[in-house]
PDB file of C-alpha atoms and ligand atoms in Angstrom:
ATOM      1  CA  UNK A   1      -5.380   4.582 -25.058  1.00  0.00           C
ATOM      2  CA  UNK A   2      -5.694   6.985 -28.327  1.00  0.00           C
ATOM      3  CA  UNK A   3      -3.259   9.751 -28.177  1.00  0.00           C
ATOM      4  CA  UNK A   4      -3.185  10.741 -31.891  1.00  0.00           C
ATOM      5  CA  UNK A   5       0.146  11.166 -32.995  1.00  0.00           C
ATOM      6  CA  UNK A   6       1.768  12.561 -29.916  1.00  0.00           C
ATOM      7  CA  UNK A   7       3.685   9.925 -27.396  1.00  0.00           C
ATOM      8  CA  UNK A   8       2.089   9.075 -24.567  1.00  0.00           C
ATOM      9  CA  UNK A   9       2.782  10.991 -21.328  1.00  0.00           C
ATOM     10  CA  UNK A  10       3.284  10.151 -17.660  1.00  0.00           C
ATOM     11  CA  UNK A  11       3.881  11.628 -14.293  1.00  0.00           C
ATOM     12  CA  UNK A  12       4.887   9.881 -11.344  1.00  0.00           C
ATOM     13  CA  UNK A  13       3.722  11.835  -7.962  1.00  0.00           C
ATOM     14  CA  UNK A  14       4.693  11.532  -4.228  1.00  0.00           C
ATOM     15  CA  UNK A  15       2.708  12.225  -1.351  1.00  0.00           C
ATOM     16  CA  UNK A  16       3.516  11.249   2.521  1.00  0.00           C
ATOM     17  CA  UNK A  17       6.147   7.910   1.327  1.00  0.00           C
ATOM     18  CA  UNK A  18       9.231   6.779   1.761  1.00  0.00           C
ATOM     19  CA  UNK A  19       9.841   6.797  -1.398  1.00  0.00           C
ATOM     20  CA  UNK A  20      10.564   3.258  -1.745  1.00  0.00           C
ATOM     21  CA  UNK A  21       7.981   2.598  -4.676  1.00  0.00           C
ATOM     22  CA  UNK A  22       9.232   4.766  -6.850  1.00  0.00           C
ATOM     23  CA  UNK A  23      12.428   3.361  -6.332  1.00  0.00           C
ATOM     24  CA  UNK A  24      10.508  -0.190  -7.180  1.00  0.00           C
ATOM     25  CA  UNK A  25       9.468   1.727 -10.657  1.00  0.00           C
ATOM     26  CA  UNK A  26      13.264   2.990 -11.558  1.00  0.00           C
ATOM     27  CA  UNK A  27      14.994  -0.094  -9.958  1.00  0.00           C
ATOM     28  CA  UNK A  28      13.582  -1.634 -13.224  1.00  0.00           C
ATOM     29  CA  UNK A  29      16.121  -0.069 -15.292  1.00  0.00           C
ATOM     30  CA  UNK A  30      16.818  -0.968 -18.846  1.00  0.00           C
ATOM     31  CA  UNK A  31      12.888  -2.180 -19.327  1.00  0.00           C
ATOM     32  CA  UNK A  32      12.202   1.806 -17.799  1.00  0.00           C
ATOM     33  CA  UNK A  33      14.841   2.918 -20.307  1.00  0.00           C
ATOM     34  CA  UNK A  34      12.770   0.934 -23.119  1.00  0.00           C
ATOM     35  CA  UNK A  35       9.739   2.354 -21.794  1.00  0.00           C
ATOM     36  CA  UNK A  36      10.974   5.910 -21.965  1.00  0.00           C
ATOM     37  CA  UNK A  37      12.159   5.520 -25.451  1.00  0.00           C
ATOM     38  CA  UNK A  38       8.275   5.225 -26.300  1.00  0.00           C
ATOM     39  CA  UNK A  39       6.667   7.439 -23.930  1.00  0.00           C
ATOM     40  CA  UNK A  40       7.060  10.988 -22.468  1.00  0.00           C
ATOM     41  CA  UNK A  41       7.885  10.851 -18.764  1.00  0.00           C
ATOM     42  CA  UNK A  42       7.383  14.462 -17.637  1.00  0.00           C
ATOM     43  CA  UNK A  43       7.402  14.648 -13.807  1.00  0.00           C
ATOM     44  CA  UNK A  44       9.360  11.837 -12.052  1.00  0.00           C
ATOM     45  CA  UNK A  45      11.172  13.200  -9.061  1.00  0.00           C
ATOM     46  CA  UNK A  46      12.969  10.332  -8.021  1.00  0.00           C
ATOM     47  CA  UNK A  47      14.221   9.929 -11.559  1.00  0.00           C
ATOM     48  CA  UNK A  48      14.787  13.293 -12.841  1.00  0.00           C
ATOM     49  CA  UNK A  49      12.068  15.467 -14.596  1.00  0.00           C
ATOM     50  CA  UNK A  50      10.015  17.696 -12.711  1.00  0.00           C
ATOM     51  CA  UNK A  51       6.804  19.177 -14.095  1.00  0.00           C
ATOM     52  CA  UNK A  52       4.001  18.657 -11.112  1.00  0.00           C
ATOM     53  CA  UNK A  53       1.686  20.797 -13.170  1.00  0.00           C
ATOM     54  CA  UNK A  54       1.812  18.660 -16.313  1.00  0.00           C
ATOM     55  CA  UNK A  55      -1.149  17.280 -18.114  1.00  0.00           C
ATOM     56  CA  UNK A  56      -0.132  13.820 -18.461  1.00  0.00           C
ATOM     57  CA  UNK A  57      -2.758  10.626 -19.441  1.00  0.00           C
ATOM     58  CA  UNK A  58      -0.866   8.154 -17.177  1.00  0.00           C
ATOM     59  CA  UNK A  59      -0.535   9.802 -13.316  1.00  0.00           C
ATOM     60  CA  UNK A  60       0.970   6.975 -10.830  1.00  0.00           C
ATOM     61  CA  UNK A  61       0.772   8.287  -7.263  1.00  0.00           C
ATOM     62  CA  UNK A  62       2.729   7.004  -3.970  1.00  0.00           C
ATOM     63  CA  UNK A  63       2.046   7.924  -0.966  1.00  0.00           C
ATOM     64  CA  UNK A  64      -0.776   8.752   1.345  1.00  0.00           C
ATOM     65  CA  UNK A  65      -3.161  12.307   2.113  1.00  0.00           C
ATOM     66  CA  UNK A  66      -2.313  13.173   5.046  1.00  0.00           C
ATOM     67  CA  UNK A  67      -2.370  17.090   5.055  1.00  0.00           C
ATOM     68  CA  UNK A  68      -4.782  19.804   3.631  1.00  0.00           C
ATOM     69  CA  UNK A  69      -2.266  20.413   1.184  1.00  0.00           C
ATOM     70  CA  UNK A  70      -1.564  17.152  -0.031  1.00  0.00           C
ATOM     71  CA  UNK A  71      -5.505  16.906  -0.741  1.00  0.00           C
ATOM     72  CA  UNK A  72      -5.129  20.103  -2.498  1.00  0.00           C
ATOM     73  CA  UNK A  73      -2.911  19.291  -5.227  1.00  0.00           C
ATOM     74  CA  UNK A  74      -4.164  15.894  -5.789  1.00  0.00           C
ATOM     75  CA  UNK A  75      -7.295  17.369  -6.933  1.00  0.00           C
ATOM     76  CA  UNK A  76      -4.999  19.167  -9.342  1.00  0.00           C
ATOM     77  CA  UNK A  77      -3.393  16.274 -10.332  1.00  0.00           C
ATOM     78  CA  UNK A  78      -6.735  14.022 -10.720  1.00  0.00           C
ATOM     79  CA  UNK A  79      -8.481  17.185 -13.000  1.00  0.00           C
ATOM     80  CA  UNK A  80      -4.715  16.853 -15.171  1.00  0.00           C
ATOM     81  CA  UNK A  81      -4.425  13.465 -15.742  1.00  0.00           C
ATOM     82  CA  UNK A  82      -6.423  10.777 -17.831  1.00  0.00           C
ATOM     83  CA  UNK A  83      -5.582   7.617 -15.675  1.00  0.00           C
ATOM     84  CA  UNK A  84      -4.870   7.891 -12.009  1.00  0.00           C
ATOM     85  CA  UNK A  85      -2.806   5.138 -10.563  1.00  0.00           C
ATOM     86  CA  UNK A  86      -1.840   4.262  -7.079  1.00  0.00           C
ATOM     87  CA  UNK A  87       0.832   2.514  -6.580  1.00  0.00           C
ATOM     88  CA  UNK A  88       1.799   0.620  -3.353  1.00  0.00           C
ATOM     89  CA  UNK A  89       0.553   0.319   0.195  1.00  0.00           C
ATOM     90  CA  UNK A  90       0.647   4.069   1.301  1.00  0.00           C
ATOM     91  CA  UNK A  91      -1.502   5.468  -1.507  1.00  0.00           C
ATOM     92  CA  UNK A  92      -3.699   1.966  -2.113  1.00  0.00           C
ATOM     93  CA  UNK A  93      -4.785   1.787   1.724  1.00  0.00           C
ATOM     94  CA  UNK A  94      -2.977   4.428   3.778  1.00  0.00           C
ATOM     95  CA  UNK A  95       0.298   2.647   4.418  1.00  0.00           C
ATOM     96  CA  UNK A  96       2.082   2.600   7.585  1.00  0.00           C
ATOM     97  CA  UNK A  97       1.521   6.125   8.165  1.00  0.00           C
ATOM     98  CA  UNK A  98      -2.171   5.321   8.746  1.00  0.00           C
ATOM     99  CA  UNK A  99      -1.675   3.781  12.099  1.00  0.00           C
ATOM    100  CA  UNK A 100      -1.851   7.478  13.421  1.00  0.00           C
ATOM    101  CA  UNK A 101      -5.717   7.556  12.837  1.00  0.00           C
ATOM    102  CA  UNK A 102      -6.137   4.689  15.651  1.00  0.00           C
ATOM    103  CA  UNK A 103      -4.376   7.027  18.173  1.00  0.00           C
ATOM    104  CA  UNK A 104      -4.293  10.706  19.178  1.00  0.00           C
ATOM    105  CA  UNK A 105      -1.957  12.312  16.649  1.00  0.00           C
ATOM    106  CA  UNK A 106      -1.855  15.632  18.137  1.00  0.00           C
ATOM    107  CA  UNK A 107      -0.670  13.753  21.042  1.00  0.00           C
ATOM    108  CA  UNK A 108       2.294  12.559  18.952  1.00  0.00           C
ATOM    109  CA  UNK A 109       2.871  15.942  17.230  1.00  0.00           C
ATOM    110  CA  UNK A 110       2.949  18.116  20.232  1.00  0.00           C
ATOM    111  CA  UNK A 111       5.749  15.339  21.541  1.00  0.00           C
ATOM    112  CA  UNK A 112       7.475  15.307  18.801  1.00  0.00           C
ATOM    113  CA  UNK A 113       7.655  18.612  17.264  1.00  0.00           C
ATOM    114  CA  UNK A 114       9.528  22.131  18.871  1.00  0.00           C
ATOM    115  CA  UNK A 115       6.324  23.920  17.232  1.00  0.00           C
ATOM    116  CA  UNK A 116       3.661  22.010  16.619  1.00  0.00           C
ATOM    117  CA  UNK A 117       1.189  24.787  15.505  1.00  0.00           C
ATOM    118  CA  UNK A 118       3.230  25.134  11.936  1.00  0.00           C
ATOM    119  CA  UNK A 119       2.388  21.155  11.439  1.00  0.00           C
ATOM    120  CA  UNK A 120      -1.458  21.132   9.747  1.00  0.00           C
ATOM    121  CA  UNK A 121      -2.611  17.627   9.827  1.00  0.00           C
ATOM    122  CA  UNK A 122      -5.906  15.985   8.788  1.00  0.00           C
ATOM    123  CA  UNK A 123      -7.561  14.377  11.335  1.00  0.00           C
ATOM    124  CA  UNK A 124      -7.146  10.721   9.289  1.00  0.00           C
ATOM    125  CA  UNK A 125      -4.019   9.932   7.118  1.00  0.00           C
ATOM    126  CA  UNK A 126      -6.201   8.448   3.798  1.00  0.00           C
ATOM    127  CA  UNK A 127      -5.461   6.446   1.004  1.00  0.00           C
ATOM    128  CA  UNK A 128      -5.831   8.055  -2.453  1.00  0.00           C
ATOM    129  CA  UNK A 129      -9.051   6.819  -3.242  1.00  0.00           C
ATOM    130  CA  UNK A 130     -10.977   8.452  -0.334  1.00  0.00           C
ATOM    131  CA  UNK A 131     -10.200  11.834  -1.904  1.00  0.00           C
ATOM    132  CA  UNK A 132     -10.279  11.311  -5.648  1.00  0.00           C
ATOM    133  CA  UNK A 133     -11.614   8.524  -8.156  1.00  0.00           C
ATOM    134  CA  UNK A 134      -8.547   5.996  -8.830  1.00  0.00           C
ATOM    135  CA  UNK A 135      -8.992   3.950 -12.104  1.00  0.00           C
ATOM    136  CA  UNK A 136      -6.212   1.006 -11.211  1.00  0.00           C
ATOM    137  CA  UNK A 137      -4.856  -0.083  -7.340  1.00  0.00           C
ATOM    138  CA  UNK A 138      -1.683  -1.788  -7.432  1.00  0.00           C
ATOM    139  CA  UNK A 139      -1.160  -2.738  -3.555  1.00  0.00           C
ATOM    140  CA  UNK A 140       2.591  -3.898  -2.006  1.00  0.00           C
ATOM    141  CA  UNK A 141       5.177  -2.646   0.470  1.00  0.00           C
ATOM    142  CA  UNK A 142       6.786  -1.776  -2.339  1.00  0.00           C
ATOM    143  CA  UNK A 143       4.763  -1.783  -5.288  1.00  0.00           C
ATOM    144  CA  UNK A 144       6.124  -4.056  -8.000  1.00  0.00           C
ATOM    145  CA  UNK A 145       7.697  -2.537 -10.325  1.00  0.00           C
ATOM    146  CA  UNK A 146       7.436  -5.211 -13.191  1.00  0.00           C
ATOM    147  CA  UNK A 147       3.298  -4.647 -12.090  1.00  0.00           C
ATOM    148  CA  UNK A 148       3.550  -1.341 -12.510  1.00  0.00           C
ATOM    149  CA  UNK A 149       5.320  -1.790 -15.882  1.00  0.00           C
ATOM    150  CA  UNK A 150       2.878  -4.196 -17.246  1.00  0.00           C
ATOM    151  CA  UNK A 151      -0.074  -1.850 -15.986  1.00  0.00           C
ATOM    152  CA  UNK A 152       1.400   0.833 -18.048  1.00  0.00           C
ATOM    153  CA  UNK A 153       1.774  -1.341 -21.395  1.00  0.00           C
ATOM    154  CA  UNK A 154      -1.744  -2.513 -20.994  1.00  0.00           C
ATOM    155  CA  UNK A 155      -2.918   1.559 -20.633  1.00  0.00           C
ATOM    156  CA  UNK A 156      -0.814   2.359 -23.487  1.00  0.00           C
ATOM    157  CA  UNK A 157      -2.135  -0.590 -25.241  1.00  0.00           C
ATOM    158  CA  UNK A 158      -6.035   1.004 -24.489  1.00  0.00           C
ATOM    159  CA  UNK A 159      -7.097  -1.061 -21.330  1.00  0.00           C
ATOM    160  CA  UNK A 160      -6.812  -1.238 -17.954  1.00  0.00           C
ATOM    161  CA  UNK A 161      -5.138  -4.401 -16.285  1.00  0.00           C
ATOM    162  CA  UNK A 162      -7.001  -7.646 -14.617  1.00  0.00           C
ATOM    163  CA  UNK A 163      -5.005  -7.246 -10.942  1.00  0.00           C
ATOM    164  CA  UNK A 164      -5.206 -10.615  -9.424  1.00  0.00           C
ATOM    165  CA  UNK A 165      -6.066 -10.741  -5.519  1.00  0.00           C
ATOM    166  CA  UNK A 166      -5.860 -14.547  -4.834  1.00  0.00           C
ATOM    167  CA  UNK A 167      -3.922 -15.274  -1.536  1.00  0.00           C
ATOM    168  CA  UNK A 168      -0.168 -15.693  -1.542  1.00  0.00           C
ATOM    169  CA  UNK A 169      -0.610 -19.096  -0.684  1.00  0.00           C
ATOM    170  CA  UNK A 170      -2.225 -20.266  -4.858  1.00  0.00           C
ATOM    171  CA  UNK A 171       1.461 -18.124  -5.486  1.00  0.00           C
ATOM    172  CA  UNK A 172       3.125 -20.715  -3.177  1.00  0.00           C
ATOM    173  CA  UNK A 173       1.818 -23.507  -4.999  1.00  0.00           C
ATOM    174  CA  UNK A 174       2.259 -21.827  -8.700  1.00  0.00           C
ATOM    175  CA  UNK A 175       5.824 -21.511  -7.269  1.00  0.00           C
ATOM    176  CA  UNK A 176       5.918 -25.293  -5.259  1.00  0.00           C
ATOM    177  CA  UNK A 177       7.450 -22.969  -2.289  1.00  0.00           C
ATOM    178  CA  UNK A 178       7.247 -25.274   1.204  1.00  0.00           C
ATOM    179  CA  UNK A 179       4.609 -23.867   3.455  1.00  0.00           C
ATOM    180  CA  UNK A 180       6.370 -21.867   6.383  1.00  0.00           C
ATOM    181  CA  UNK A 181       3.677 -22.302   8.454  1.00  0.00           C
ATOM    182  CA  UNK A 182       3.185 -25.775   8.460  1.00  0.00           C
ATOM    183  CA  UNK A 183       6.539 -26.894   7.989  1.00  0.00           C
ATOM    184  CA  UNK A 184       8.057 -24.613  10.722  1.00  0.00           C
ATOM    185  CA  UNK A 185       5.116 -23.204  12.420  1.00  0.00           C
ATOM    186  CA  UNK A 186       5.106 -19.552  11.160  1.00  0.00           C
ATOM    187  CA  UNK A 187       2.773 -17.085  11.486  1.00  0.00           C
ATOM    188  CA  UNK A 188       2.332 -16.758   8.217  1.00  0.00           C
ATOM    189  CA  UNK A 189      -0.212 -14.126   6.966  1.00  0.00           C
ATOM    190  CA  UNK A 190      -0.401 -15.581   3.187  1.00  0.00           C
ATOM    191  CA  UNK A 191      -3.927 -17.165   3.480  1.00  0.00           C
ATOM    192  CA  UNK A 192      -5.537 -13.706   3.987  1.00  0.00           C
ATOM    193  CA  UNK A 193      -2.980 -11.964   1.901  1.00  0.00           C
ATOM    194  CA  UNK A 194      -3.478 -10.674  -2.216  1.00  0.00           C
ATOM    195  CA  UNK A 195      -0.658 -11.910  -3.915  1.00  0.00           C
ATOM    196  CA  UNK A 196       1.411  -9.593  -6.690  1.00  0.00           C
ATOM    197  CA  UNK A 197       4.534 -10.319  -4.663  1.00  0.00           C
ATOM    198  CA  UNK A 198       5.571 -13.810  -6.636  1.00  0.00           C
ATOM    199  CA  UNK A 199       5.461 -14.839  -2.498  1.00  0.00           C
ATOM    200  CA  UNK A 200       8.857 -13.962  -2.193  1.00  0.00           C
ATOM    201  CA  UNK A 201       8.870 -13.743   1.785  1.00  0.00           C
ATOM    202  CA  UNK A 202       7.431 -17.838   1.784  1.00  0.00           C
ATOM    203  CA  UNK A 203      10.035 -18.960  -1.203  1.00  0.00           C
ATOM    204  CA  UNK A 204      13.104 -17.236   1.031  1.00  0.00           C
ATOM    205  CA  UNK A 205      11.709 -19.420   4.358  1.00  0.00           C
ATOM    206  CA  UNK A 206      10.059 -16.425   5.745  1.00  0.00           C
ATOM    207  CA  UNK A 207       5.859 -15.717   6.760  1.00  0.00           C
ATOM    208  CA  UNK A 208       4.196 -13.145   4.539  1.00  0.00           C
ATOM    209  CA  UNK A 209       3.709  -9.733   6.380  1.00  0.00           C
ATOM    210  CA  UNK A 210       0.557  -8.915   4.499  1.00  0.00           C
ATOM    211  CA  UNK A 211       1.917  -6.211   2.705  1.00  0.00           C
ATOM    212  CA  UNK A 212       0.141  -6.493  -0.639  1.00  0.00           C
ATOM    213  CA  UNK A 213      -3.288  -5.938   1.804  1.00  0.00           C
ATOM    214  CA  UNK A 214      -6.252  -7.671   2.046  1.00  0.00           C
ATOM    215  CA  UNK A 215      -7.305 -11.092  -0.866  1.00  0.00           C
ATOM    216  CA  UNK A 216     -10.223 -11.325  -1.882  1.00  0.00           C
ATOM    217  CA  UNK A 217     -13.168 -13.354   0.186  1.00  0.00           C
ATOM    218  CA  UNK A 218      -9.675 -13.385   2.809  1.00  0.00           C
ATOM    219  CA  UNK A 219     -11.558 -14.830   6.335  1.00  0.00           C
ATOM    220  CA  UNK A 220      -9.110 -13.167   8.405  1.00  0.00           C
ATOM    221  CA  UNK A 221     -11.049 -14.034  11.703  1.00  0.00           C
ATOM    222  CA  UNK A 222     -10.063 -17.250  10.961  1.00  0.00           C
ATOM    223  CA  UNK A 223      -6.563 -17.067  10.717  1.00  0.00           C
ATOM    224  CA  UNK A 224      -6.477 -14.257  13.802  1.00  0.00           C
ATOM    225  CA  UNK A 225      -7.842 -17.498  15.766  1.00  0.00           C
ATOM    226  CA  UNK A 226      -5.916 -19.992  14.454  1.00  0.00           C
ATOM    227  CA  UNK A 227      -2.787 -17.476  15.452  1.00  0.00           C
ATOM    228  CA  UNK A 228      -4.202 -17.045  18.680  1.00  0.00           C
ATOM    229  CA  UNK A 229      -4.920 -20.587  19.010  1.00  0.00           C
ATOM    230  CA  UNK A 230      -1.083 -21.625  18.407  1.00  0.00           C
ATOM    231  CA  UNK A 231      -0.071 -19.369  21.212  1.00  0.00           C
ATOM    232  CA  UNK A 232       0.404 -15.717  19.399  1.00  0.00           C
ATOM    233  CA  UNK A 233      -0.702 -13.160  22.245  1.00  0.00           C
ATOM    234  CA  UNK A 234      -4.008 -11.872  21.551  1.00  0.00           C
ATOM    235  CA  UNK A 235      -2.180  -8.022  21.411  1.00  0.00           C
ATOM    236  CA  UNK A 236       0.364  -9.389  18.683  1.00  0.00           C
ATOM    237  CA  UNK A 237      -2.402 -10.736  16.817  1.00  0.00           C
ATOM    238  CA  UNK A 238      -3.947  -7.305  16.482  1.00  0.00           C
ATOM    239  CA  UNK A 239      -0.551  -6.100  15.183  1.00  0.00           C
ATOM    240  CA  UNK A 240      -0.141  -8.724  12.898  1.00  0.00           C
ATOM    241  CA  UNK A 241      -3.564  -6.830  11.717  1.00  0.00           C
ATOM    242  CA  UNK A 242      -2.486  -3.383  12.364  1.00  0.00           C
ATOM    243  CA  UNK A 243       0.672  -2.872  10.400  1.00  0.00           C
ATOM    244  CA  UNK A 244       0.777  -2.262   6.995  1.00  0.00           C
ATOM    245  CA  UNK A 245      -2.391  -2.228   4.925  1.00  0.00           C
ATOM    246  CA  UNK A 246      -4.052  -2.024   8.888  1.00  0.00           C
ATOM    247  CA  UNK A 247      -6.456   1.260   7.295  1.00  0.00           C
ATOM    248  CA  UNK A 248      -7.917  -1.279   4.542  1.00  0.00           C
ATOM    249  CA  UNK A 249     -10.824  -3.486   5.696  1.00  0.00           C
ATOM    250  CA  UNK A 250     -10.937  -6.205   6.621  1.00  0.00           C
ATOM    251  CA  UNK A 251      -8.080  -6.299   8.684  1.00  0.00           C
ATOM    252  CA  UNK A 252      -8.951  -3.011   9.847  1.00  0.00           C
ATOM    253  CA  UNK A 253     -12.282  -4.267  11.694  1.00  0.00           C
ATOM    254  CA  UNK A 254     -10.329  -7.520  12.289  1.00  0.00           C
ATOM    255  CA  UNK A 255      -7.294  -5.961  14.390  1.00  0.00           C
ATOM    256  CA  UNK A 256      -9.462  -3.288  16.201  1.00  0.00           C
ATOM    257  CA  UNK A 257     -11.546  -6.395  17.692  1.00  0.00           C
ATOM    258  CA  UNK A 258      -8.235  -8.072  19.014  1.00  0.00           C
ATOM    259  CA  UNK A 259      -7.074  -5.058  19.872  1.00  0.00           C
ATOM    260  CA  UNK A 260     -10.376  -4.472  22.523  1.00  0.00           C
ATOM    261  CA  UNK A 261      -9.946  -7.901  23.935  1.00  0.00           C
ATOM    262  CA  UNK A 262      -6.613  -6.983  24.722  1.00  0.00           C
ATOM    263  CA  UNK A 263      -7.777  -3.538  26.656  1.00  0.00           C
ATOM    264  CA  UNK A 264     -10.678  -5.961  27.986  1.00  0.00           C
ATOM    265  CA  UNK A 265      -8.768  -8.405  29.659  1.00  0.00           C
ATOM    266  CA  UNK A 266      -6.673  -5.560  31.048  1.00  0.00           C
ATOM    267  CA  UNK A 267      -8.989  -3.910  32.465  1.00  0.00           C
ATOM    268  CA  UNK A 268     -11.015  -7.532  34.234  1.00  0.00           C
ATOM    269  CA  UNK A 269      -7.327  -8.271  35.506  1.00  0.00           C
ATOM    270  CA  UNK A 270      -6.983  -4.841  37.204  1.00  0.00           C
ATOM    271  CA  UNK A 271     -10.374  -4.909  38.706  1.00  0.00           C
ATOM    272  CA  UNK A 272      -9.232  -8.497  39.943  1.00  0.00           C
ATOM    273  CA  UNK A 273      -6.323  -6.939  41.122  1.00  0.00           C
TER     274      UNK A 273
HETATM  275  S1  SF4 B 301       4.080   1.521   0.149  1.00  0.00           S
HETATM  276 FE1  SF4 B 301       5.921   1.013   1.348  1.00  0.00          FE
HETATM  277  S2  SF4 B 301       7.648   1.251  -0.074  1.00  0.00           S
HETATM  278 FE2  SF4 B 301       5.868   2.304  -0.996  1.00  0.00          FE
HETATM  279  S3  SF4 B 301       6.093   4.445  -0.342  1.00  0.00           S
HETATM  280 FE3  SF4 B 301       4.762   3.422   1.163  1.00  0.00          FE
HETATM  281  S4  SF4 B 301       6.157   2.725   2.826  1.00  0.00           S
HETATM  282 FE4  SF4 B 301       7.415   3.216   1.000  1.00  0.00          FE
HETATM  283  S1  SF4 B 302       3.807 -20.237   3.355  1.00  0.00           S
HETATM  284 FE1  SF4 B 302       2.163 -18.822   3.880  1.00  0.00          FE
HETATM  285  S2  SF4 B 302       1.412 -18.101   1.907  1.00  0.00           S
HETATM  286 FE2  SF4 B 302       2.593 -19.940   1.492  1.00  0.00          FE
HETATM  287  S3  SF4 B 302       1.089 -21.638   1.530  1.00  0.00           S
HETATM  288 FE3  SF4 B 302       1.933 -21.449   3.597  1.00  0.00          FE
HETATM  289  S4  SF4 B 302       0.469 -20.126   4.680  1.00  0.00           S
HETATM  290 FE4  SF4 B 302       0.130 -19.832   2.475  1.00  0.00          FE
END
């Protein structure tokens, strides 16, 4: 990335988040510190500055689209920056939030709002992408933020980072971390899974929760069997689907299936009676 003589500059943006991967990006402190001795951070909530309106050529953004507004500015914010970045599951795939556009929302906001007509949802809650062009996806639940950091040093340094999306499980071999699910019978979700995470969940005895989304040529029917077939209810298979990164395909497609031949076999055993 050219910049001329001027330091680089970079915003870091929330939309609907918990705010947990910015906290990913600042819980790197003294490599951040580094960082910010060589670059211009000029709208970071989290950490301090505040200039949404800045014309930055790094723009990370967490969080999801979820209201007319939210769309709104990050039109603003794609036409001001140079690079767009998502970071984590809400803005890469519509986070947990996103489980909303498989029900009736209004449902929800009329129950749990005093006055819902002030709330102005959009029908879907999105990831980034479907509203403006993204030039990097880094995927978790949180981001990383040493992926985040090493994104930025490769922009700075005038290209945009390889992301590897092999499964967690080539991470549980890099790592020689034991196998959860066949030494303890876990349902682990690392086959399907991109890894990013260093498969922390595995190496601590624990199955992968799919939060870095969807690996690449993942055959997630497959492993929703193979679940199913060691004796996971077919409705908690389609939440092991529908959780996270459930708005990215394919677990999207994967999880609504389980999830109709859950209301399926309802509705044979009530006509049986
Ligand atoms: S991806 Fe996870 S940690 Fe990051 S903002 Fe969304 S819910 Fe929070
Ligand atoms: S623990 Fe999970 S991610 Fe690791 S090798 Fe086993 S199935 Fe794959």
């Amino acid at each position: 990335m050219t910049t001329g003589t001027r330091r680089a500059r970079i915003a870091v943006h929330k939309f609907s988040s918990c705010d947990g991967c910015q906290l990913a990006f600042l819980n790197l402190g003294e490599p951040l510190l580094t960082l910010a001795e060589t670059v211009d951070i000029l709208h970071f909530a989290e950490a301090g500055p505040i200039d949404e309106e800045a014309e930055v050529d790094i723009a990370f953004v967490e969080g999801s689209v979820a209201t007319s507004q939210d769309a709104a500015r990050l039109r603003g914010i794609r036409e001001r920056s140079r690079y767009l970045v998502t970071i984590g599951a809400c803005a890469t795939a519509g986070g947990i939030q996103a489980l909303r556009n498989l029900h009736d929302a209004d449902e929800w906001v009329s129950g749990v709002y005093a006055q819902p007509e002030h709330i102005d949802l959009l029908a879907d809650s999105t990831p980034i992408a479907e509203t403006v062009k993204v030039d990097l996806e880094l995927w978790g639940c949180p981001v990383s933020g040493e992926q985040v950091l090493g994104a930025t040093k490769a922009m700075l340094a005038g290209h945009l980072p390889r992301v590897d999306h092999s499964a967690v499980c080539m991470e549980c071999k890099r790592q020689q971390a034991v196998c959860v699910m066949v030494s303890q019978g876990r349902p682990c979700m690392g086959p399907v899974t991109s890894t990013g995470c260093g498969a922390i969940c595995p190496r601590w005895q624990r199955d992968c929760y799919a939060c870095y989304g969807p690996a690449v040529q993942a055959n997630v029917s497959a492993l929703a069997t193979h679940l199913a077939d060691t004796g996971m209810p077919a409705d908690e298979v389609a939440r092991r689907l529908l959780f996270i990164n459930g708005h990215a395909e394919p677990f999207r497609a994967e999880g609504l299936d389980w999830q109709a031949r859950v209301i399926t076999r309802q509705g044979s055993e009530e006509e049986q009676g």
